[in-house]
C-alpha cells in the first residue's frame, strides 16, 4: 500500500503544472504560518506610518487607509482565509462522508430522505445561503465556517452517495456481506475506500469554493471583522481605495487568485488520476 | 399509468416538496436573526409600548406557525406582503427589478451559449488528455479562479479611469429604452459571463470527451463515417442533455440575482434587493426574493429534466430503476 501511494505521489509531482501549483500553495501556507509564529514582517494591527503610502523599503507593500503596513496584514489574511476554508472543508468532508455513505449504501427511503433534504439546500444560490447563515450566526469566523459548510456539503453528499451506491452493488461487497463481515467493517473497509478518490477530488474543489465564499462574505461585510484580516476583507478595502492606492488591491487579489487557481489545478490533476477515464481524439 | 407519465408526476411531487422545504428554511432562518424587525425600524430608543404596537400591527406577535401559514398562503396566490421598511408591496418591487436582472442574465447566458459551448466542444474534440495540455488547464483554471468581487471592481476601475462610453450607474427601463439598458449592463454582464463561459466550456469539454469514447462512436468510425458527420449526429446529440442541464443551472443562478455583481455595479435587481433587505431585516423582501431564486432553480431544473426524457428516454428509466 505504502509503495503504491509513494508511486502515485511521485507520478503526480512529475507533472510540471501540478508541481507549480503545489509549490505556490506551499509557499503561501509557509509564509502565513511563519508570520503567525514569528511576526517577521511586523505587527499586522500596529499603526506605523503615513496613510496610503506606496510600497517602499520600509513598507514592502505600502500602507493601508489608517497607516498599517500591508505586508503583515496580507500574511495574516492569507492565514485566516486558508484556515477558515480548511476547517470548514474538514467539517464538510467528515459530515458528507458519513451521510453520503449511509445514503448510498442503505438506499431506499433513507437515501430518498437524505437526498431530498440535500436538494432543499442545493436550491438556494450559494452566496445567498452563505449570507443567510452568516447573518444568523453573527458576522465573524464561525459564521464564515458555518456558511462554507452549508454551501459545500450538499454537492459533496450527493457525489459521495452516488459513488457509495456504485460500490455497494459490486461483487466484493456482496461476497463480504454473505460471508458475514459485520456492517461497520464493510462500510469502513470496502465502501469508504471505494469513495476515497471521489472524496479527495471533491475536498480539493470545496477548498477553492471555501476561499471564494469567505471572500464574497467578507466583501459584503459578513465575514472576518476588523481589526482581523482576511483576503476577502483586504480585497474589499482595496476596492474602496482603488483609485488613490491601487497597491492595496493588487497584492491581496494576487494572493487570492493564486491560491484558488493552484487549488483548482490540484483538483483537476487529482481527478484525472483518481477517476481515470479513457480518452481519445477524433482527429 | 405509463412509466414516463408516472416519472414526471413523481418529479413534480419532489419539486413541490423541495420548495416547501426551501420556504420553511428561509422563513425560520430569518426569524433566528438577532434583533428583530421592531428594533430595526423603531431604533434602540423606542419604548416597550411602541414595540408592541408595531409588532401587533404587522402580525409579528402571532405564533411563528401562524405567521408562516399566512405568508405561504399569500405567496401561493402571488401576494408577497409589504416591505416593512419602504411600505411598498414586494410584488411591485419585484416586477420593477425582474426585467433588469433578467436582461443581465440573458446577456451572460448568451455568452455562455455562444462562446462557452463551442469552445468546450472544440477543445473536447481535440484533447488527448482528460484535463488537456498545461496551457489549456491554466487558462481553464483561471476562468473559474477570478472571483466576481475581484473582476467587477477591476473592470470598474479600468473603465472609470481610462475610458467612458459604457454608462456606469445610469439605467433605463426595458420597456422605454431597451438599447440604453443593454448598454448600461454590458460591463456587469461581461463580468458574470467570464465565469459562466469558463464553467460552460469546462463542463461541455468533459461531456464531449465522455461521449467520444462510447462504443457507438467506435462503430461510426469503423463504418467510415466522416468526422464532421460523427460529431454532428452522434457526439453533439448525445452531449445535449448534460449541457442543457448545466445551462439551466446557470440560468437559475443568474436569474436568482447575481448578488455580488449587482452590489458592485449598483444595479437595482433581485440580488441587490435581497441583500439590502437582509441588512434591514425586512422579512417580506428577503423571503420573497430568496424564495423566487429557489423556485426558479427548482422549476428550471425540473422542466429541463422532464424535457430531457423526451429527448433521451434513458433519463426517466434511470430514475425508475
Coordinates of C-alpha atoms in Angstrom, one line a residue:
Chain A
X1 CA 0.0 0.0 0.0
X2 CA 2.7 2.4 1.0
X3 CA 4.8 1.9 -2.1
X4 CA 1.7 2.4 -4.4
X5 CA 0.9 5.7 -2.5
X6 CA 4.5 6.8 -2.9
X7 CA 4.4 5.9 -6.6
X8 CA 1.2 7.8 -7.0
X9 CA 2.6 10.9 -5.4
X10 CA 5.8 10.7 -7.4
X11 CA 3.9 10.5 -10.6
X12 CA 1.8 13.5 -9.6
X13 CA 4.8 15.6 -9.0
X14 CA 6.3 14.8 -12.4
X15 CA 3.5 17.0 -13.9
X16 CA 5.1 20.5 -14.0
X17 CA 1.8 22.3 -13.7
X18 CA 0.8 20.3 -10.6
X19 CA 4.3 20.8 -9.2
X20 CA 3.9 24.6 -9.7
X21 CA 0.5 24.6 -8.1
X22 CA 1.7 22.7 -5.1
X23 CA 4.8 24.9 -4.8
X24 CA 2.6 28.1 -4.8
X25 CA 0.3 26.7 -2.2
X26 CA 3.2 25.5 -0.1
X27 CA 4.9 29.0 -0.2
X28 CA 1.6 30.7 0.7
X29 CA 1.0 28.3 3.6
X30 CA 4.6 28.5 4.8
X31 CA 4.6 32.4 4.7
X32 CA 1.4 32.6 6.6
X33 CA 2.5 30.0 9.2
X34 CA 5.9 31.6 9.8
X35 CA 4.3 35.1 10.0
X36 CA 1.9 33.8 12.6
X37 CA 4.7 32.3 14.8
X38 CA 7.4 34.9 14.2
X39 CA 6.0 38.2 13.0
X40 CA 9.0 38.9 10.8
X41 CA 7.1 41.4 8.7
X42 CA 5.8 43.4 11.6
X43 CA 2.6 43.6 13.7
X44 CA -0.4 43.5 11.4
X45 CA -2.6 45.7 13.7
X46 CA 0.0 48.3 14.6
X47 CA -0.5 51.7 13.1
X48 CA 3.0 52.7 11.9
X49 CA 3.3 55.3 9.2
X50 CA 1.6 57.5 6.8
X51 CA -1.8 56.6 5.5
X52 CA -1.9 55.1 2.0
X53 CA 1.8 55.4 1.3
X54 CA 3.0 53.5 -1.7
X55 CA 5.4 50.4 -1.5
X56 CA 8.8 51.4 -0.1
X57 CA 11.8 49.7 1.5
X58 CA 10.2 50.2 4.9
X59 CA 6.7 49.0 3.9
X60 CA 7.2 46.5 1.1
X61 CA 3.5 46.5 0.1
X62 CA 2.7 50.0 1.1
X63 CA 0.4 51.1 3.9
X64 CA -3.4 51.0 4.3
X65 CA -6.0 53.6 5.0
X66 CA -5.0 54.1 8.6
X67 CA -1.3 53.6 8.2
X68 CA -0.9 49.9 8.9
X69 CA 1.8 48.1 7.0
X70 CA 0.1 46.0 4.3
X71 CA 2.6 43.1 4.2
X72 CA 1.9 41.7 7.7
X73 CA -1.8 42.2 7.1
X74 CA -1.6 40.3 3.9
X75 CA 0.3 37.4 5.5
X76 CA -2.3 37.3 8.4
X77 CA -5.1 37.4 5.8
X78 CA -3.7 34.5 3.8
X79 CA -3.5 32.5 7.0
X80 CA -7.0 33.4 8.2
X81 CA -8.6 32.7 4.8
X82 CA -6.8 29.3 4.4
X83 CA -7.6 28.2 8.0
X84 CA -11.3 29.2 7.7
X85 CA -11.6 27.3 4.4
X86 CA -9.6 24.3 5.6
X87 CA -11.5 23.9 8.9
X88 CA -14.9 24.3 7.1
X89 CA -14.0 21.8 4.4
X90 CA -12.7 19.3 7.0
X91 CA -16.1 19.5 8.7
X92 CA -17.9 19.2 5.4
X93 CA -15.8 16.2 4.5
X94 CA -16.5 14.3 7.7
X95 CA -20.2 15.0 7.7
X96 CA -20.7 14.4 4.0
X97 CA -18.8 11.2 4.0
X98 CA -20.8 9.8 6.9
X99 CA -24.2 11.0 5.5
X100 CA -23.3 10.1 1.9
X101 CA -22.0 6.6 2.6
X102 CA -25.1 5.9 4.7
X103 CA -27.4 7.2 1.9
X104 CA -25.6 5.4 -0.9
X105 CA -25.2 2.1 0.9
X106 CA -28.6 1.9 2.6
X107 CA -30.6 3.1 -0.5
X108 CA -34.4 3.1 -0.4
X109 CA -36.2 5.6 1.9
X110 CA -33.1 6.5 3.8
X111 CA -31.4 7.6 0.6
X112 CA -34.5 9.4 -0.6
X113 CA -35.0 11.4 2.6
X114 CA -31.3 12.4 2.8
X115 CA -31.2 13.4 -0.8
X116 CA -34.4 15.5 -0.6
X117 CA -33.0 17.4 2.3
X118 CA -29.8 18.0 0.4
X119 CA -32.0 19.2 -2.6
X120 CA -33.5 21.9 -0.4
X121 CA -30.1 23.4 0.4
X122 CA -28.9 22.9 -3.1
X123 CA -31.8 25.1 -4.4
X124 CA -30.5 28.2 -2.7
X125 CA -28.0 30.3 -4.6
X126 CA -24.7 29.6 -2.8
X127 CA -23.9 33.2 -1.9
X128 CA -27.4 33.8 -0.6
X129 CA -27.3 30.7 1.6
X130 CA -23.9 31.8 2.9
X131 CA -25.1 35.4 3.7
X132 CA -28.1 34.0 5.4
X133 CA -26.0 31.7 7.6
X134 CA -23.6 34.5 8.4
X135 CA -26.4 36.9 9.3
X136 CA -28.0 34.4 11.6
X137 CA -24.7 33.3 13.3
X138 CA -23.5 36.9 13.5
X139 CA -20.5 38.1 11.4
X140 CA -17.1 36.6 12.1
X141 CA -15.0 33.5 11.7
X142 CA -17.5 30.9 13.0
X143 CA -20.2 32.3 10.7
X144 CA -17.9 32.1 7.7
X145 CA -17.0 28.5 8.6
X146 CA -20.7 27.5 9.0
X147 CA -21.6 29.2 5.7
X148 CA -18.9 27.3 3.8
X149 CA -20.0 24.0 5.3
X150 CA -23.6 24.6 4.3
X151 CA -22.6 25.7 0.8
X152 CA -20.2 22.8 0.1
X153 CA -21.9 19.9 1.8
X154 CA -24.9 19.4 -0.5
X155 CA -22.8 18.7 -3.5
X156 CA -20.3 16.5 -1.6
X157 CA -23.1 14.4 0.0
X158 CA -24.6 13.9 -3.5
X159 CA -21.3 12.8 -5.1
X160 CA -20.4 10.5 -2.3
X161 CA -23.8 9.0 -2.2
X162 CA -23.7 8.2 -5.9
X163 CA -20.2 6.7 -5.6
X164 CA -21.1 4.7 -2.5
X165 CA -24.2 3.3 -4.3
X166 CA -21.9 2.2 -7.1
X167 CA -19.6 0.4 -4.7
X168 CA -22.4 -1.1 -2.7
X169 CA -23.5 -3.3 -5.6
X170 CA -20.1 -4.6 -6.5
X171 CA -19.4 -8.3 -6.1
X172 CA -16.7 -7.9 -3.4
X173 CA -19.2 -6.1 -1.2
X174 CA -21.9 -8.7 -1.7
X175 CA -19.4 -11.5 -1.0
X176 CA -18.2 -9.8 2.2
X177 CA -21.8 -9.4 3.3
X178 CA -22.6 -13.1 2.5
X179 CA -19.6 -14.3 4.4
X180 CA -20.8 -12.5 7.5
X181 CA -18.5 -9.5 7.7
X182 CA -20.0 -7.0 10.1
X183 CA -21.6 -3.9 8.7
X184 CA -19.2 -1.3 10.2
X185 CA -16.3 -3.3 8.8
X186 CA -17.9 -3.4 5.3
X187 CA -18.6 0.3 5.4
X188 CA -15.1 1.3 6.5
X189 CA -13.0 -1.2 4.6
X190 CA -14.9 -1.5 1.4
X191 CA -17.3 1.4 0.9
X192 CA -15.1 4.1 2.4
X193 CA -12.1 3.1 0.4
X194 CA -14.3 3.0 -2.7
X195 CA -15.3 6.6 -2.2
X196 CA -11.9 7.9 -1.2
X197 CA -10.9 9.1 -4.7
X198 CA -14.2 11.0 -5.1
X199 CA -13.7 12.5 -1.7
X200 CA -10.2 13.7 -2.4
X201 CA -11.3 15.4 -5.6
X202 CA -14.4 17.0 -4.0
X203 CA -12.5 18.2 -1.0
X204 CA -10.0 20.0 -3.2
X205 CA -12.7 21.7 -5.2
X206 CA -14.5 22.6 -1.9
X207 CA -11.4 24.3 -0.6
X208 CA -11.5 26.6 -3.6
X209 CA -15.2 27.2 -3.1
X210 CA -14.5 27.9 0.6
X211 CA -12.0 30.6 -0.3
X212 CA -14.5 32.1 -2.8
X213 CA -17.3 32.1 -0.2
X214 CA -15.1 33.6 2.5
X215 CA -14.0 36.3 0.1
X216 CA -17.6 37.1 -1.0
X217 CA -18.8 37.2 2.6
X218 CA -16.1 39.5 3.8
X219 CA -16.6 41.6 0.7
X220 CA -20.2 42.1 1.6
X221 CA -19.3 42.7 5.3
X222 CA -20.5 39.4 6.7
X223 CA -17.1 37.6 7.1
X224 CA -14.0 38.3 9.1
X225 CA -14.2 41.5 11.1
X226 CA -11.6 44.3 11.6
X227 CA -9.0 44.5 13.1
X228 CA -8.7 40.9 11.9
X229 CA -7.6 40.5 8.4
X230 CA -8.7 38.1 5.6
X231 CA -8.1 38.0 1.9
X232 CA -11.8 38.9 1.2
X233 CA -11.6 41.8 3.7
X234 CA -8.3 43.1 2.2
X235 CA -9.8 43.0 -1.3
X236 CA -12.8 44.9 -0.1
X237 CA -10.6 47.6 1.5
X238 CA -8.5 47.7 -1.7
X239 CA -11.6 48.3 -3.8
X240 CA -12.6 51.3 -1.6
X241 CA -9.2 53.0 -2.1
X242 CA -8.7 51.6 -5.6
X243 CA -8.1 54.9 -7.3
X244 CA -6.0 56.5 -4.6
X245 CA -3.9 53.5 -3.6
X246 CA -4.1 50.7 -6.2
X247 CA -1.4 48.7 -4.4
X248 CA -3.9 47.9 -1.7
X249 CA -5.8 45.9 -4.2
X250 CA -3.1 44.2 -6.2
X251 CA -1.4 42.2 -3.5
X252 CA -4.5 40.6 -1.9
X253 CA -6.0 39.9 -5.3
X254 CA -2.8 38.2 -6.5
X255 CA -2.8 36.1 -3.3
X256 CA -6.4 35.2 -3.7
X257 CA -6.3 34.3 -7.3
X258 CA -3.1 32.4 -6.9
X259 CA -4.5 30.2 -4.1
X260 CA -7.8 29.4 -5.9
X261 CA -6.0 28.7 -9.2
X262 CA -3.5 26.4 -7.7
X263 CA -6.1 24.5 -5.7
X264 CA -8.2 24.1 -8.8
X265 CA -5.2 22.8 -10.7
X266 CA -4.5 20.3 -8.0
X267 CA -8.2 19.2 -8.1
X268 CA -8.1 18.8 -11.9
X269 CA -4.9 16.7 -11.7
X270 CA -6.3 14.6 -8.9
X271 CA -9.5 14.0 -10.8
X272 CA -7.5 12.9 -13.9
X273 CA -5.6 10.3 -11.8
X274 CA -8.2 9.2 -9.3
X275 CA -11.2 8.9 -11.6
X276 CA -9.4 7.8 -14.7
X277 CA -11.3 7.6 -17.9
X278 CA -10.5 6.6 -21.4
X279 CA -9.7 9.4 -23.7
X280 CA -9.5 9.6 -27.4
X281 CA -9.4 12.2 -30.1
X282 CA -11.4 12.1 -33.3
X283 CA -8.9 14.0 -35.4
Chain B
X1 CA -50.2 4.6 -16.0
X2 CA -47.3 4.7 -18.4
X3 CA -43.8 4.8 -16.9
X4 CA -42.9 8.1 -18.3
X5 CA -46.0 9.9 -17.0
X6 CA -45.5 8.4 -13.6
X7 CA -41.9 9.5 -13.6
X8 CA -43.0 13.1 -14.5
X9 CA -45.6 13.1 -11.7
X10 CA -43.0 11.9 -9.2
X11 CA -40.6 14.6 -10.4
X12 CA -43.3 17.3 -9.9
X13 CA -44.1 16.0 -6.4
X14 CA -40.4 16.1 -5.5
X15 CA -40.3 19.6 -6.8
X16 CA -43.2 20.6 -4.6
X17 CA -41.5 19.0 -1.5
X18 CA -38.2 20.8 -2.2
X19 CA -40.0 24.1 -2.5
X20 CA -41.9 23.5 0.7
X21 CA -38.6 22.8 2.5
X22 CA -36.9 25.8 1.0
X23 CA -39.8 28.1 2.1
X24 CA -39.6 26.7 5.7
X25 CA -35.8 27.1 5.8
X26 CA -35.9 30.7 4.6
X27 CA -38.8 31.7 6.9
X28 CA -37.4 30.3 10.1
X29 CA -33.8 31.2 9.4
X30 CA -34.9 34.9 9.1
X31 CA -36.7 34.6 12.4
X32 CA -33.4 33.5 14.0
X33 CA -31.8 36.8 13.2
X34 CA -30.8 38.7 16.3
X35 CA -32.6 41.9 16.9
X36 CA -36.0 41.5 15.4
X37 CA -37.8 43.8 13.0
X38 CA -39.2 46.2 15.5
X39 CA -35.9 47.3 16.9
X40 CA -34.5 47.9 13.4
X41 CA -37.4 50.1 12.4
X42 CA -38.1 51.9 15.7
X43 CA -34.4 52.2 16.8
X44 CA -33.0 51.3 20.2
X45 CA -34.8 54.2 22.0
X46 CA -38.4 53.1 21.3
X47 CA -40.5 52.3 24.3
X48 CA -41.9 48.9 25.1
X49 CA -45.4 50.0 24.1
X50 CA -44.3 51.3 20.7
X51 CA -42.6 48.0 20.1
X52 CA -45.7 46.0 21.0
X53 CA -47.9 48.3 18.8
X54 CA -45.6 47.8 15.8
X55 CA -45.4 44.0 16.4
X56 CA -49.2 43.8 16.6
X57 CA -49.7 45.9 13.5
X58 CA -47.5 43.6 11.4
X59 CA -48.7 40.4 13.0
X60 CA -45.3 39.7 14.5
X61 CA -46.9 38.9 17.8
X62 CA -48.6 35.8 16.4
X63 CA -47.1 32.4 16.8
X64 CA -44.5 31.6 14.2
X65 CA -46.5 28.8 12.6
X66 CA -49.4 31.2 12.1
X67 CA -47.1 33.8 10.5
X68 CA -45.6 31.1 8.3
X69 CA -49.1 29.9 7.2
X70 CA -50.2 33.5 6.4
X71 CA -47.1 34.1 4.4
X72 CA -47.1 30.8 2.5
X73 CA -50.8 31.2 1.7
X74 CA -50.2 34.7 0.3
X75 CA -47.1 33.7 -1.6
X76 CA -49.1 30.9 -3.4
X77 CA -51.5 33.5 -4.7
X78 CA -48.8 35.9 -5.7
X79 CA -49.1 38.2 -2.7
X80 CA -45.7 38.5 -1.1
X81 CA -46.7 41.1 1.5
X82 CA -45.4 44.6 2.0
X83 CA -41.9 45.7 2.5
X84 CA -41.7 46.5 6.2
X85 CA -39.2 49.3 5.6
X86 CA -40.4 51.0 2.4
X87 CA -44.1 50.1 2.8
X88 CA -44.2 49.2 -0.9
X89 CA -45.8 45.8 -1.9
X90 CA -42.9 43.4 -2.6
X91 CA -44.5 42.2 -5.8
X92 CA -44.5 45.7 -7.3
X93 CA -40.8 46.0 -6.5
X94 CA -40.0 42.6 -7.9
X95 CA -41.8 43.4 -11.1
X96 CA -39.7 46.5 -11.4
X97 CA -36.5 44.7 -10.8
X98 CA -37.0 41.4 -12.6
X99 CA -36.6 43.0 -16.1
X100 CA -33.2 44.4 -15.1
X101 CA -31.9 41.1 -13.6
X102 CA -33.5 39.2 -16.5
X103 CA -31.7 41.3 -19.1
X104 CA -28.4 40.9 -17.2
X105 CA -28.9 37.2 -17.0
X106 CA -29.8 36.8 -20.7
X107 CA -26.7 38.7 -21.7
X108 CA -24.4 36.5 -19.6
X109 CA -26.2 33.3 -20.7
X110 CA -25.9 34.3 -24.3
X111 CA -22.1 34.5 -23.8
X112 CA -22.1 31.1 -22.2
X113 CA -24.0 29.6 -25.1
X114 CA -22.3 31.4 -27.9
X115 CA -18.7 31.2 -26.6
X116 CA -18.6 28.6 -23.8
X117 CA -20.3 25.7 -25.6
X118 CA -18.4 25.9 -28.9
X119 CA -15.2 26.4 -27.0
X120 CA -15.9 23.3 -24.9
X121 CA -16.8 21.2 -28.0
X122 CA -13.7 22.3 -29.9
X123 CA -11.3 21.6 -27.1
X124 CA -13.2 18.4 -26.2
X125 CA -12.8 17.1 -29.8
X126 CA -9.1 17.9 -29.8
X127 CA -7.9 16.8 -26.4
X128 CA -5.8 13.8 -25.9
X129 CA -5.7 14.1 -22.2
X130 CA -8.7 14.5 -19.9
X131 CA -7.6 17.8 -18.4
X132 CA -5.9 19.0 -21.6
X133 CA -2.4 20.4 -22.1
X134 CA -0.7 22.6 -19.5
X135 CA -1.7 25.9 -21.2
X136 CA -5.3 24.8 -21.5
X137 CA -5.5 23.7 -17.9
X138 CA -4.0 27.0 -16.8
X139 CA -6.5 29.1 -18.8
X140 CA -9.5 27.0 -17.8
X141 CA -8.4 27.2 -14.2
X142 CA -8.0 31.0 -14.4
X143 CA -11.5 31.4 -15.7
X144 CA -13.0 30.0 -12.5
X145 CA -10.4 31.4 -10.2
X146 CA -11.1 35.1 -10.6
X147 CA -14.0 35.9 -8.3
X148 CA -16.7 38.3 -9.3
X149 CA -15.8 40.6 -6.4
X150 CA -12.3 41.0 -7.9
X151 CA -13.2 41.2 -11.6
X152 CA -16.1 43.6 -11.1
X153 CA -14.2 46.3 -9.3
X154 CA -11.2 45.8 -11.6
X155 CA -13.5 46.4 -14.6
X156 CA -15.0 49.4 -12.9
X157 CA -11.5 50.8 -12.2
X158 CA -10.3 50.4 -15.8
X159 CA -13.5 52.0 -17.2
X160 CA -13.8 54.8 -14.7
X161 CA -10.2 55.8 -15.0
X162 CA -9.4 55.0 -18.6
X163 CA -12.4 55.2 -20.8
X164 CA -16.1 56.1 -20.9
X165 CA -18.9 55.2 -23.3
X166 CA -20.4 52.3 -21.3
X167 CA -22.7 54.0 -18.9
X168 CA -22.0 53.1 -15.4
X169 CA -24.6 53.9 -12.8
X170 CA -27.4 55.0 -15.1
X171 CA -30.1 52.6 -16.1
X172 CA -33.1 52.8 -18.4
X173 CA -36.4 50.9 -18.3
X174 CA -36.5 47.9 -20.6
X175 CA -39.9 49.0 -22.0
X176 CA -38.8 52.5 -22.7
X177 CA -35.2 52.3 -23.8
X178 CA -34.0 48.7 -24.2
X179 CA -30.8 49.7 -26.0
X180 CA -29.9 52.0 -23.2
X181 CA -30.5 49.3 -20.6
X182 CA -28.4 46.8 -22.5
X183 CA -25.6 49.3 -22.9
X184 CA -25.6 50.0 -19.2
X185 CA -25.5 46.3 -18.4
X186 CA -22.6 45.4 -20.8
X187 CA -19.9 45.6 -18.2
X188 CA -21.7 43.7 -15.3
X189 CA -22.9 41.1 -17.8
X190 CA -19.3 40.8 -19.0
X191 CA -18.1 40.1 -15.5
X192 CA -20.8 37.5 -15.0
X193 CA -20.2 36.0 -18.4
X194 CA -16.5 35.5 -17.6
X195 CA -17.1 32.7 -15.1
X196 CA -20.2 31.4 -16.9
X197 CA -18.2 30.9 -20.1
X198 CA -15.4 29.2 -18.2
X199 CA -17.7 26.8 -16.4
X200 CA -19.7 26.0 -19.5
X201 CA -16.6 25.4 -21.6
X202 CA -15.1 23.1 -18.9
X203 CA -18.2 21.0 -18.5
X204 CA -19.0 20.8 -22.2
X205 CA -15.5 19.6 -22.9
X206 CA -15.9 16.9 -20.2
X207 CA -19.2 15.8 -21.6
X208 CA -17.9 15.7 -25.2
X209 CA -14.9 13.7 -24.2
X210 CA -17.1 11.3 -22.3
X211 CA -19.2 10.7 -25.4
X212 CA -16.3 10.3 -27.7
X213 CA -15.1 7.0 -26.1
X214 CA -18.6 5.3 -26.2
X215 CA -18.8 2.2 -28.4
X216 CA -21.2 3.7 -30.8
X217 CA -18.6 6.3 -31.8
X218 CA -16.2 3.5 -32.5
X219 CA -18.8 1.8 -34.6
X220 CA -19.4 5.0 -36.5
X221 CA -15.7 5.4 -37.1
X222 CA -15.5 1.8 -38.3
X223 CA -18.4 2.3 -40.7
X224 CA -16.2 5.0 -42.3
X225 CA -18.5 8.0 -41.4
X226 CA -16.7 11.3 -41.9
X227 CA -15.6 13.1 -38.7
X228 CA -17.9 16.1 -39.1
X229 CA -20.8 13.7 -39.6
X230 CA -19.9 11.8 -36.5
X231 CA -19.7 15.0 -34.5
X232 CA -23.0 16.3 -35.6
X233 CA -25.1 13.2 -35.5
X234 CA -23.5 11.2 -32.6
X235 CA -21.4 13.4 -30.4
X236 CA -23.5 16.5 -30.2
X237 CA -26.8 14.7 -29.9
X238 CA -25.6 12.7 -27.0
X239 CA -23.9 15.6 -25.3
X240 CA -27.1 17.8 -25.5
X241 CA -28.8 16.7 -22.3
X242 CA -26.0 17.3 -19.8
X243 CA -25.0 20.6 -21.4
X244 CA -28.7 21.8 -21.3
X245 CA -28.9 20.8 -17.7
X246 CA -25.8 22.9 -16.9
X247 CA -27.1 25.9 -18.8
X248 CA -30.4 25.5 -16.8
X249 CA -28.4 25.7 -13.6
X250 CA -26.5 28.7 -14.8
X251 CA -29.8 30.5 -15.9
X252 CA -31.4 29.8 -12.5
X253 CA -28.3 31.1 -10.7
X254 CA -28.3 34.3 -12.9
X255 CA -32.0 35.0 -12.6
X256 CA -31.9 34.4 -8.8
X257 CA -29.9 37.5 -8.6
X258 CA -26.2 37.9 -9.1
X259 CA -25.8 39.4 -5.6
X260 CA -22.1 40.4 -5.8
X261 CA -22.1 41.8 -9.3
X262 CA -25.4 43.7 -8.7
X263 CA -23.8 45.2 -5.5
X264 CA -20.5 46.1 -7.1
X265 CA -22.2 47.8 -10.1
X266 CA -25.1 49.2 -8.1
X267 CA -27.7 47.6 -10.2
X268 CA -31.3 47.6 -8.9
X269 CA -32.0 43.9 -9.5
X270 CA -33.2 41.0 -7.4
X271 CA -29.8 40.3 -5.9
X272 CA -29.3 43.8 -4.5
X273 CA -32.9 43.8 -3.3
X274 CA -32.2 40.7 -1.3
X275 CA -29.0 42.0 0.2
X276 CA -30.4 45.4 1.3
X277 CA -33.5 43.6 2.7
X278 CA -31.3 41.3 4.7
X279 CA -29.3 44.1 6.1
X280 CA -32.6 45.7 7.4
X281 CA -34.3 42.5 8.5
X282 CA -37.0 43.3 6.0
X283 CA -38.6 39.8 6.3
X284 CA -41.1 40.1 3.4
X285 CA -38.5 41.3 1.0
X286 CA -35.9 38.6 1.8
X287 CA -38.4 35.8 2.0
X288 CA -39.9 36.7 -1.4
X289 CA -36.6 37.2 -3.2
X290 CA -34.9 34.1 -1.8
X291 CA -38.0 32.0 -2.5
X292 CA -38.1 33.4 -6.0
X293 CA -34.4 32.3 -6.6
X294 CA -35.0 28.9 -5.2
X295 CA -38.2 28.4 -7.2
X296 CA -36.5 29.4 -10.4
X297 CA -33.7 26.9 -9.7
X298 CA -36.1 24.0 -8.9
X299 CA -38.6 24.7 -11.6
X300 CA -36.0 25.2 -14.4
X301 CA -34.2 22.1 -13.4
X302 CA -37.3 20.0 -13.2
X303 CA -38.5 21.4 -16.6
X304 CA -35.2 20.6 -18.2
X305 CA -35.2 17.1 -16.7
X306 CA -38.7 16.4 -18.0
X307 CA -37.8 17.8 -21.4
X308 CA -34.8 15.6 -21.3
X309 CA -36.9 12.4 -21.0
X310 CA -38.4 13.2 -24.4
X311 CA -35.0 13.9 -26.0
X312 CA -33.4 10.9 -24.3
X313 CA -35.7 8.2 -22.8
X314 CA -32.8 6.8 -20.7
X315 CA -33.2 9.8 -18.3
X316 CA -36.5 8.6 -16.9
X317 CA -35.7 4.9 -16.9
X318 CA -32.6 5.6 -14.9
X319 CA -34.7 7.4 -12.3
X320 CA -37.2 4.4 -12.1
X321 CA -34.6 1.7 -11.6

